[in-house]
Tab-separated table of C-alpha atoms in Angstrom:
chain	number	residue	atom	x	y	z
A	1	MET	CA	43.104	-10.425	117.355
A	2	SER	CA	39.529	-11.031	118.525
A	3	THR	CA	38.062	-7.309	118.981
A	4	LYS	CA	36.684	-6.688	121.806
A	5	LEU	CA	34.014	-3.252	122.887
A	6	ILE	CA	33.332	-1.587	125.262
A	7	VAL	CA	31.044	1.693	125.065
A	8	ILE	CA	30.850	4.546	127.133
A	9	CYS	CA	27.971	6.665	126.856
A	10	GLY	CA	25.195	8.593	128.529
A	11	PRO	CA	24.408	12.219	129.409
A	12	THR	CA	26.433	15.297	128.307
A	13	ALA	CA	29.219	16.428	131.700
A	14	THR	CA	28.400	12.849	133.171
A	15	GLY	CA	32.484	11.909	133.330
A	16	LYS	CA	32.387	10.400	130.315
A	17	SER	CA	35.827	11.282	128.928
A	18	ARG	CA	37.587	10.706	132.092
A	19	LEU	CA	36.400	7.745	133.178
A	20	ALA	CA	37.443	6.499	129.443
A	21	LEU	CA	40.870	7.588	130.227
A	22	LYS	CA	41.540	6.350	132.889
A	23	LEU	CA	40.353	2.954	131.733
A	24	ALA	CA	41.856	3.110	128.042
A	25	GLN	CA	45.871	3.852	129.935
A	26	GLU	CA	44.832	0.722	131.906
A	27	LEU	CA	43.793	-1.406	129.545
A	28	ASN	CA	46.636	-0.003	127.536
A	29	THR	CA	43.794	0.560	124.122
A	30	VAL	CA	42.527	3.689	122.585
A	31	ILE	CA	39.654	5.885	122.439
A	32	LEU	CA	37.437	6.334	119.491
A	33	SER	CA	35.254	9.046	119.982
A	34	ALA	CA	30.791	8.374	119.258
A	35	ASP	CA	30.446	12.466	119.236
A	36	SER	CA	28.831	13.765	116.161
A	37	ARG	CA	30.522	17.455	116.817
A	38	GLN	CA	34.098	16.418	117.564
A	39	VAL	CA	34.429	14.572	114.668
A	40	TYR	CA	35.475	18.096	112.546
A	41	ARG	CA	37.930	20.378	111.969
A	42	ASP	CA	38.204	23.141	114.413
A	43	PHE	CA	35.867	23.278	116.694
A	44	ASN	CA	37.241	22.324	119.867
A	45	ILE	CA	36.617	23.903	123.233
A	46	GLY	CA	32.858	24.906	122.298
A	47	THR	CA	32.708	20.235	121.737
A	48	ALA	CA	35.033	19.346	124.774
A	49	LYS	CA	37.176	17.423	122.149
A	50	PRO	CA	40.303	15.877	124.268
A	51	THR	CA	42.790	18.111	124.898
A	52	PRO	CA	46.129	18.070	122.952
A	53	GLU	CA	47.396	16.331	126.572
A	54	GLU	CA	45.136	14.140	126.671
A	55	GLN	CA	45.000	13.244	122.716
A	56	ALA	CA	49.410	13.403	123.486
A	57	LEU	CA	48.570	10.226	126.772
A	58	ILE	CA	46.367	8.328	124.718
A	59	SER	CA	45.686	7.956	121.312
A	60	HIS	CA	41.809	8.992	120.029
A	61	TYR	CA	40.483	8.459	116.482
A	62	LEU	CA	37.243	9.532	114.742
A	63	ILE	CA	38.371	13.183	116.078
A	64	ASP	CA	39.103	16.259	113.513
A	65	ILE	CA	38.597	14.014	110.249
A	66	CYS	CA	35.266	16.237	108.264
A	67	ASP	CA	36.351	20.107	107.504
A	68	PRO	CA	33.471	21.674	109.110
A	69	ARG	CA	32.026	22.700	105.717
A	70	HIS	CA	30.965	19.060	104.900
A	71	SER	CA	28.300	17.664	106.582
A	72	LEU	CA	29.545	13.950	107.830
A	73	THR	CA	26.365	11.515	107.513
A	74	VAL	CA	25.259	8.188	109.787
A	75	ALA	CA	26.780	5.879	106.827
A	76	GLU	CA	30.088	7.646	106.598
A	77	TYR	CA	30.783	7.655	110.758
A	78	GLN	CA	29.791	3.926	110.810
A	79	ASP	CA	31.884	3.072	107.707
A	80	LYS	CA	35.055	4.565	109.781
A	81	ALA	CA	34.530	3.290	112.514
A	82	ASN	CA	34.230	-0.511	111.566
A	83	HIS	CA	37.483	0.222	109.627
A	84	LEU	CA	39.385	1.260	112.724
A	85	ILE	CA	37.277	-1.826	115.176
A	86	THR	CA	38.481	-4.617	112.645
A	87	SER	CA	41.469	-3.453	111.673
A	88	LEU	CA	43.052	-1.325	115.127
A	89	PRO	CA	45.324	-4.685	117.109
A	90	TYR	CA	43.655	-3.737	120.462
A	91	SER	CA	41.355	-5.583	122.461
A	92	PRO	CA	38.911	-4.030	123.953
A	93	LEU	CA	38.786	-1.258	122.382
A	94	LEU	CA	36.512	2.032	123.779
A	95	LEU	CA	33.866	3.461	121.776
A	96	VAL	CA	33.067	6.732	123.797
A	97	GLY	CA	30.711	9.753	123.238
A	98	GLY	CA	27.046	10.316	123.548
A	99	THR	CA	25.764	10.441	119.858
A	100	GLY	CA	22.994	7.757	120.253
A	101	LEU	CA	22.824	7.042	116.458
A	102	TYR	CA	26.656	6.968	116.146
A	103	ILE	CA	26.979	4.261	118.946
A	104	LYS	CA	23.590	2.356	117.530
A	105	ALA	CA	25.303	2.391	114.098
A	106	ILE	CA	28.251	0.310	115.447
A	107	THR	CA	26.568	-1.479	118.094
A	108	LYS	CA	23.030	-2.735	116.329
A	109	GLY	CA	24.865	-2.665	113.039
A	110	LEU	CA	22.211	-0.705	111.080
A	111	LYS	CA	21.599	-1.126	107.707
A	112	ILE	CA	21.838	2.742	106.400
A	113	PRO	CA	20.972	3.430	102.645
A	114	ARG	CA	24.200	4.492	101.062
A	115	VAL	CA	22.476	7.581	99.515
A	116	PRO	CA	24.252	11.312	99.282
A	117	ALA	CA	22.386	14.359	100.178
A	118	HIS	CA	21.080	15.634	97.562
A	119	PRO	CA	21.008	19.492	98.193
A	120	GLU	CA	18.778	20.270	95.162
A	121	LEU	CA	16.569	17.827	95.162
A	122	ARG	CA	15.350	18.309	98.661
A	123	SER	CA	14.789	22.271	98.230
A	124	ARG	CA	12.680	21.516	95.309
A	125	LEU	CA	10.671	18.663	97.443
A	126	LYS	CA	10.530	20.830	100.715
A	127	SER	CA	9.007	23.922	99.253
A	128	LEU	CA	6.554	21.763	98.574
A	129	GLY	CA	5.051	21.723	102.076
A	130	GLN	CA	5.557	19.016	104.879
A	131	SER	CA	1.602	17.767	104.255
A	132	GLN	CA	1.973	17.115	100.212
A	133	LEU	CA	6.042	15.263	101.320
A	134	TYR	CA	4.018	13.262	103.730
A	135	ALA	CA	1.038	12.425	101.149
A	136	PHE	CA	3.581	11.587	98.274
A	137	LEU	CA	5.340	8.860	101.422
A	138	GLN	CA	2.439	7.464	102.266
A	139	GLN	CA	2.182	6.293	98.710
A	140	VAL	CA	5.358	5.481	97.477
A	141	ASP	CA	6.581	4.055	101.133
A	142	PRO	CA	3.938	3.076	103.402
A	143	LYS	CA	6.106	1.359	106.345
A	144	ALA	CA	8.055	4.295	106.726
A	145	ALA	CA	5.228	6.607	106.919
A	146	THR	CA	3.837	4.211	109.699
A	147	LYS	CA	7.116	5.098	111.270
A	148	ILE	CA	7.520	8.935	110.711
A	149	HIS	CA	5.331	12.104	112.585
A	150	PRO	CA	3.544	13.711	109.860
A	151	ASN	CA	5.214	17.097	111.248
A	152	ASP	CA	9.016	15.394	110.825
A	153	GLN	CA	10.457	16.948	108.025
A	154	VAL	CA	13.588	16.386	108.071
A	155	ARG	CA	13.069	11.929	108.048
A	156	THR	CA	10.599	12.534	105.847
A	157	LEU	CA	12.931	14.268	103.222
A	158	ARG	CA	15.249	11.663	103.312
A	159	ALA	CA	12.980	8.712	102.746
A	160	LEU	CA	11.890	10.547	99.800
A	161	GLU	CA	15.711	11.116	98.890
A	162	VAL	CA	16.111	7.828	99.742
A	163	PHE	CA	13.421	6.759	96.762
A	164	TYR	CA	13.497	9.128	94.442
A	165	VAL	CA	17.948	8.563	94.310
A	166	THR	CA	17.290	4.658	94.095
A	167	GLY	CA	14.412	3.661	93.006
A	168	LYS	CA	13.835	1.599	96.287
A	169	PRO	CA	11.607	2.434	99.542
A	170	ILE	CA	13.510	3.153	102.661
A	171	SER	CA	12.175	0.688	104.397
A	172	GLU	CA	13.723	-1.894	102.062
A	173	GLN	CA	17.245	-0.883	102.646
A	174	GLN	CA	17.100	-0.419	106.540
A	175	GLY	CA	17.710	-3.468	109.568
A	176	GLU	CA	20.606	-4.243	111.453
A	177	ASN	CA	23.118	-6.650	111.240
A	178	PRO	CA	24.495	-6.922	114.517
A	179	PRO	CA	28.641	-7.700	114.818
A	180	SER	CA	29.563	-10.419	115.598
A	181	TYR	CA	31.990	-9.783	118.701
A	182	PRO	CA	30.848	-9.015	122.283
A	183	ILE	CA	30.368	-5.737	123.122
A	184	GLN	CA	29.427	-4.022	126.681
A	185	GLN	CA	27.835	-1.312	127.203
A	186	ILE	CA	28.777	1.530	130.213
A	187	GLY	CA	25.768	4.463	130.648
A	188	LEU	CA	26.833	7.172	133.339
A	189	ASP	CA	24.321	9.251	134.399
A	190	CYS	CA	23.657	11.231	138.163
A	191	SER	CA	20.981	13.394	139.623
A	192	PRO	CA	19.276	16.273	137.824
A	193	GLU	CA	21.457	18.751	140.717
A	194	GLU	CA	24.439	16.828	140.203
A	195	LEU	CA	23.401	17.169	136.054
A	196	THR	CA	23.502	21.201	136.224
A	197	LYS	CA	26.053	22.257	138.825
A	198	ARG	CA	28.412	19.709	136.028
A	199	ILE	CA	27.255	21.057	133.108
A	200	GLN	CA	27.460	24.991	135.113
A	201	THR	CA	30.428	24.129	135.381
A	202	ARG	CA	31.914	22.632	132.211
A	203	THR	CA	30.708	26.293	130.561
A	204	GLN	CA	32.495	28.504	132.401
A	205	LYS	CA	35.649	26.613	132.339
A	206	MET	CA	35.269	26.529	128.377
A	207	LEU	CA	34.528	30.316	128.470
A	208	ASP	CA	37.649	30.835	130.077
A	209	LEU	CA	39.841	28.140	128.293
A	210	GLY	CA	39.051	30.719	125.359
A	211	LEU	CA	34.950	29.900	123.473
A	212	ILE	CA	34.400	33.612	122.059
A	213	THR	CA	37.686	33.629	121.236
A	214	GLU	CA	37.319	30.483	119.219
A	215	VAL	CA	33.807	30.857	117.362
A	216	LYS	CA	34.982	34.416	116.306
A	217	GLY	CA	37.959	32.474	114.442
A	218	LEU	CA	35.322	30.247	112.721
A	219	ILE	CA	33.315	32.936	111.539
A	220	GLU	CA	36.570	34.801	110.021
A	221	LYS	CA	37.437	31.474	108.142
A	222	TYR	CA	34.195	29.518	107.420
A	223	GLY	CA	31.228	32.443	107.570
A	224	TRP	CA	28.669	33.884	109.811
A	225	SER	CA	26.332	30.707	108.141
A	226	LEU	CA	28.349	28.006	108.637
A	227	PRO	CA	25.716	25.202	110.344
A	228	LEU	CA	28.086	23.684	113.257
A	229	LEU	CA	27.900	27.412	114.297
A	230	ASP	CA	24.307	26.770	115.246
A	231	THR	CA	24.783	24.071	117.290
A	232	LEU	CA	24.869	23.705	121.352
A	233	GLY	CA	27.324	26.291	122.938
A	234	TYR	CA	28.638	28.128	119.556
A	235	GLN	CA	24.775	29.397	118.045
A	236	GLU	CA	24.767	31.364	121.663
A	237	ILE	CA	28.136	32.962	121.677
A	238	LYS	CA	27.753	34.135	117.538
A	239	ASP	CA	24.743	35.556	119.185
A	240	TYR	CA	26.390	37.450	121.501
A	241	LEU	CA	28.972	38.351	119.367
A	242	ALA	CA	25.994	39.779	116.603
A	243	GLY	CA	24.818	42.180	119.689
A	244	GLU	CA	21.816	40.397	119.895
A	245	THR	CA	22.867	39.320	123.657
A	246	ASP	CA	24.756	40.204	126.862
A	247	LEU	CA	27.393	37.586	127.375
A	248	GLU	CA	25.758	36.863	130.934
A	249	THR	CA	22.774	36.304	128.854
A	250	ALA	CA	24.440	34.196	126.542
A	251	GLU	CA	25.675	31.595	128.924
A	252	GLU	CA	22.840	31.386	130.727
A	253	LEU	CA	21.344	30.365	127.975
A	254	ILE	CA	24.848	27.411	126.953
A	255	VAL	CA	23.409	25.845	130.510
A	256	LEU	CA	19.915	25.710	129.364
A	257	HIS	CA	20.172	24.746	126.408
A	258	THR	CA	22.762	21.986	127.873
A	259	ARG	CA	20.487	20.608	130.303
A	260	GLN	CA	17.965	20.488	127.732
A	261	PHE	CA	20.327	18.645	124.885
A	262	ALA	CA	21.198	16.337	128.397
A	263	LYS	CA	17.461	15.278	128.877
A	264	ARG	CA	16.932	14.102	125.321
A	265	GLN	CA	19.948	12.002	124.923
A	266	ARG	CA	18.978	10.696	128.317
A	267	THR	CA	16.075	9.414	126.547
A	268	TRP	CA	17.573	7.643	124.122
A	269	PHE	CA	19.615	5.983	125.892
A	270	THR	CA	17.250	4.902	128.593
A	271	SER	CA	15.327	2.870	126.039
A	272	GLN	CA	18.569	1.021	125.359
A	273	ALA	CA	18.200	-1.802	127.172
A	274	GLU	CA	21.775	-3.426	126.846
A	275	ILE	CA	23.200	-0.229	128.543
A	276	THR	CA	24.507	-1.216	132.485
A	277	TRP	CA	23.843	2.440	134.148
A	278	PHE	CA	26.391	2.886	136.990
A	279	ASN	CA	26.316	6.200	138.812
A	280	SER	CA	28.910	8.614	138.308
A	281	GLN	CA	28.442	10.316	141.470
A	282	GLN	CA	29.052	7.008	143.159
A	283	PRO	CA	32.916	7.024	144.706
A	284	ASP	CA	33.670	3.665	143.737
A	285	LEU	CA	33.127	4.131	140.029
A	286	TYR	CA	36.040	3.386	138.486
A	287	ASP	CA	36.535	0.023	140.361
A	288	ALA	CA	33.047	-0.717	140.061
A	289	VAL	CA	33.134	0.213	136.517
A	290	ARG	CA	36.192	-1.952	136.465
A	291	HIS	CA	34.915	-4.834	138.406
A	292	TYR	CA	32.172	-4.920	135.809
A	293	ILE	CA	34.220	-5.498	133.027
A	294	SER	CA	36.306	-8.254	134.220
A	295	GLU	CA	32.945	-10.054	134.574
């Protein structure tokens, strides 16, 4: 069976999952998640993971595939997703989510150095200070240095890590190898005012579903210092449970931080020329998307 991939992407809370469920039912296909937190087990409510009922309705892949104590790399995600795309007996397949780098890794066929994180090496390098690290990078990989901001410690450390582990500059190991199968990319967005309303509603729903209880359970199971507990929606509730803020403030902060996150997502996705955009507020959204797919 020849594969076709339909991508549904865009900022958080724009209705991607709802549209994907309806499309998957009509197209008799499955959904591959492109969400960098839904890959982790036990993180359910705060990541807006598909409910058991939704998963019973349509098969979802690439969720609950990783222990929260392990950090899944983009390369690992790419390998798992590509394996599913080439092996699942469905066409089209739906790739759905808001993690732009995950989606780009698939649609562009990003070449990613298969170098796992080396905490000890990173710790030694980090102790030298960012200015010294960037100076090292300019010496060993000047091409990469031109693409990395001097204050971007995360990317600087990664570039040096790859160089010291492999002996080759990261710039020589990167690039693109786009897949040969056809891809349609659909972006959903709405007005800032509407998005704020949706984020407020979703935040309240998460709290009603038991987000506080979920965070308590995660702390009991994994401890206060688990890095995933410092991410959107979890950090704010963790601070509330630690007595550092009240619940009303925690909820307000989740809404604020989610709005800021959505803005960053919009900036990323609008820079991708291959995406065809739809207003998630339009009453004929599903028909318009379905017509676009058919064409």
